[in-house]
Amino acid sequence: MSLPIKVKINGAMREATIEPRLLLVHFIRETLGLTGTHIGCDTTNCGACTVLLNGKAVKSCTVLAAQADGGEVMTVEGLAQNGKLHPIQEGFWEKHGLQCGFCTPGMMMTTYALLKKNPNPSEEDIRWAISGNLCRCTGYVNIVKAVQYAAEKMQS
Ligand code: FES
Ligand code: FES
């Protein structure tokens, strides 16, 4: 069985015919070719696949592509505008918030959702927000600093 869907991704409307069991993360990576969204575990554990679905951060390995039909998705590719890094991307760059970088796209999308809701988060708020995003190569200190940098920049 195939299912036609329409999804707005990073501001552009995309249409595709998919199998109903296709996961959103595979739709994003394989059907649309947006490989910035990573797969770390496939079990809702690591958060590497985090994207925004209708403004909410979701782990796209646990959402069916069909559930995004008629909706809006934002991936890490949607952060930079006109060749200019988003303050969140700048924060990870400036504060060395990554080592291997595999977790970074998911971290950044979680950060985006956090700062939309809470533009001035405390360190505790940040740590709580990113608790569903695992990074195995840093101690989170610089990731927290990156989020704080972005929060300040976005408010100025
Ligand atoms: S790949 Fe989705 S949470 Fe790990
Ligand atoms: S920077 Fe390597 S897992 Fe996060």
Short mmCIF file of C-alpha atoms and ligand atoms in Angstrom, two decimals:
data_model
loop_
_atom_site.label_atom_id
_atom_site.label_comp_id
_atom_site.label_asym_id
_atom_site.label_seq_id
_atom_site.Cartn_x
_atom_site.Cartn_y
_atom_site.Cartn_z
CA MET A 1 0.00 0.00 0.00
CA SER A 2 1.24 3.50 -0.71
CA LEU A 3 0.19 6.75 0.82
CA PRO A 4 0.53 10.23 -0.69
CA ILE A 5 1.71 12.85 1.80
CA LYS A 6 2.46 16.57 1.72
CA VAL A 7 4.82 18.07 4.25
CA LYS A 8 6.36 21.50 4.54
CA ILE A 9 10.05 21.00 5.25
CA ASN A 10 12.20 23.98 6.15
CA GLY A 11 9.64 26.22 4.46
CA ALA A 12 9.37 24.25 1.20
CA MET A 13 6.36 22.08 0.38
CA ARG A 14 7.33 18.51 -0.51
CA GLU A 15 5.08 15.76 -1.75
CA ALA A 16 5.82 12.05 -1.82
CA THR A 17 4.17 8.69 -1.96
CA ILE A 18 5.34 6.54 0.89
CA GLU A 19 4.70 3.26 2.62
CA PRO A 20 2.52 3.86 5.68
CA ARG A 21 5.15 2.25 7.95
CA LEU A 22 7.94 4.63 6.86
CA LEU A 23 9.49 6.46 9.80
CA LEU A 24 9.85 10.22 9.66
CA VAL A 25 13.64 9.99 10.04
CA HIS A 26 13.90 7.74 6.96
CA PHE A 27 11.55 10.02 5.03
CA ILE A 28 13.76 13.00 5.89
CA ARG A 29 17.07 11.27 5.15
CA GLU A 30 16.27 8.91 2.32
CA THR A 31 13.25 10.32 0.52
CA LEU A 32 14.19 13.98 0.89
CA GLY A 33 17.98 13.58 1.08
CA LEU A 34 18.34 15.78 4.18
CA THR A 35 21.06 13.80 5.89
CA GLY A 36 21.82 16.33 8.64
CA THR A 37 19.29 14.48 10.79
CA HIS A 38 21.16 11.53 12.24
CA ILE A 39 20.21 8.08 13.44
CA GLY A 40 22.07 7.00 16.55
CA CYS A 41 19.95 4.30 18.10
CA ASP A 42 16.56 3.89 16.40
CA THR A 43 15.06 3.31 19.86
CA THR A 44 14.13 6.85 21.05
CA ASN A 45 17.13 6.92 23.31
CA CYS A 46 19.83 9.16 21.86
CA GLY A 47 18.02 12.17 20.36
CA ALA A 48 20.31 12.38 17.31
CA CYS A 49 17.21 12.28 15.10
CA THR A 50 15.46 15.22 16.80
CA VAL A 51 13.54 17.56 14.48
CA LEU A 52 10.71 20.00 15.00
CA LEU A 53 7.27 18.74 14.01
CA ASN A 54 4.69 21.53 14.08
CA GLY A 55 7.02 23.47 16.37
CA LYS A 56 7.66 20.68 18.85
CA ALA A 57 10.92 18.78 19.22
CA VAL A 58 10.31 15.11 18.41
CA LYS A 59 12.53 12.10 17.98
CA SER A 60 11.86 11.36 14.33
CA CYS A 61 12.79 7.68 14.71
CA THR A 62 9.61 7.29 16.74
CA VAL A 63 7.22 9.17 14.47
CA LEU A 64 5.68 7.87 11.27
CA ALA A 65 6.17 10.03 8.21
CA ALA A 66 2.41 9.75 7.72
CA GLN A 67 1.92 11.61 11.01
CA ALA A 68 3.65 14.63 9.48
CA ASP A 69 1.17 14.75 6.57
CA GLY A 70 -0.23 18.28 6.29
CA GLY A 71 2.25 19.49 8.88
CA GLU A 72 5.49 21.37 9.11
CA VAL A 73 8.92 19.94 9.82
CA MET A 74 12.13 21.79 10.54
CA THR A 75 15.46 20.03 10.37
CA VAL A 76 18.98 21.23 11.09
CA GLU A 77 19.24 22.31 7.44
CA GLY A 78 16.56 24.91 8.19
CA LEU A 79 18.64 26.76 10.78
CA ALA A 80 21.08 28.73 8.63
CA GLN A 81 19.48 31.52 6.62
CA ASN A 82 20.97 33.16 3.53
CA GLY A 83 24.32 31.47 4.14
CA LYS A 84 24.50 32.85 7.68
CA LEU A 85 24.74 30.52 10.64
CA HIS A 86 21.90 30.60 13.14
CA PRO A 87 22.96 31.88 16.61
CA ILE A 88 22.55 28.30 17.87
CA GLN A 89 25.01 27.01 15.27
CA GLU A 90 27.30 29.91 16.07
CA GLY A 91 27.11 29.00 19.77
CA PHE A 92 28.22 25.42 19.16
CA TRP A 93 31.06 26.74 16.99
CA GLU A 94 32.19 29.50 19.36
CA LYS A 95 31.94 27.47 22.57
CA HIS A 96 33.27 24.20 21.16
CA GLY A 97 30.02 22.41 21.97
CA LEU A 98 30.97 19.35 19.98
CA GLN A 99 33.72 16.85 19.38
CA CYS A 100 32.57 14.24 16.88
CA GLY A 101 29.47 16.27 16.08
CA PHE A 102 27.18 13.29 15.58
CA CYS A 103 24.75 14.40 18.28
CA THR A 104 24.94 18.08 17.32
CA PRO A 105 22.02 18.39 14.87
CA GLY A 106 19.63 16.87 17.41
CA MET A 107 21.07 19.02 20.20
CA MET A 108 20.58 22.11 18.10
CA MET A 109 16.96 21.30 17.28
CA THR A 110 16.21 20.65 20.95
CA THR A 111 17.89 23.96 21.74
CA TYR A 112 15.77 25.71 19.12
CA ALA A 113 12.57 24.35 20.70
CA LEU A 114 13.79 25.31 24.18
CA LEU A 115 14.69 28.88 23.27
CA LYS A 116 11.38 29.41 21.47
CA LYS A 117 9.58 28.49 24.68
CA ASN A 118 12.06 29.90 27.16
CA PRO A 119 14.36 32.59 25.72
CA ASN A 120 16.27 33.00 28.96
CA PRO A 121 16.81 29.51 30.39
CA SER A 122 18.78 28.78 33.54
CA GLU A 123 21.57 26.21 33.43
CA GLU A 124 19.18 23.76 35.05
CA ASP A 125 16.54 24.45 32.38
CA ILE A 126 19.13 23.81 29.66
CA ARG A 127 20.36 20.58 31.22
CA TRP A 128 16.79 19.39 31.65
CA ALA A 129 15.88 20.30 28.06
CA ILE A 130 18.83 18.42 26.56
CA SER A 131 18.50 15.42 28.85
CA GLY A 132 16.95 13.41 26.00
CA ASN A 133 19.95 14.10 23.75
CA LEU A 134 22.97 11.95 24.47
CA CYS A 135 26.49 13.03 23.67
CA ARG A 136 29.15 10.43 24.32
CA CYS A 137 32.21 12.58 23.81
CA THR A 138 31.78 15.73 25.84
CA GLY A 139 30.87 16.46 29.42
CA TYR A 140 28.00 18.72 28.33
CA VAL A 141 29.76 21.77 29.83
CA ASN A 142 30.50 23.35 26.46
CA ILE A 143 27.11 22.32 25.08
CA VAL A 144 25.45 24.23 27.93
CA LYS A 145 27.73 27.21 27.19
CA ALA A 146 26.74 27.01 23.52
CA VAL A 147 23.05 27.17 24.43
CA GLN A 148 23.70 30.11 26.77
CA TYR A 149 25.59 31.89 23.98
CA ALA A 150 22.65 31.37 21.61
CA ALA A 151 20.14 32.56 24.19
CA GLU A 152 22.08 35.78 24.77
CA LYS A 153 22.62 36.39 21.06
CA MET A 154 18.98 35.80 20.22
CA GLN A 155 17.86 38.28 22.86
CA SER A 156 20.26 41.02 21.82
S1 FES B 1 17.90 7.69 16.52
FE1 FES B 1 16.11 8.54 17.33
S2 FES B 1 16.49 8.72 19.42
FE2 FES B 1 18.25 7.76 18.64
S1 FES B 2 29.91 15.46 19.95
FE1 FES B 2 30.14 13.36 19.71
S2 FES B 2 28.37 12.44 20.42
FE2 FES B 2 28.16 14.52 20.78
#
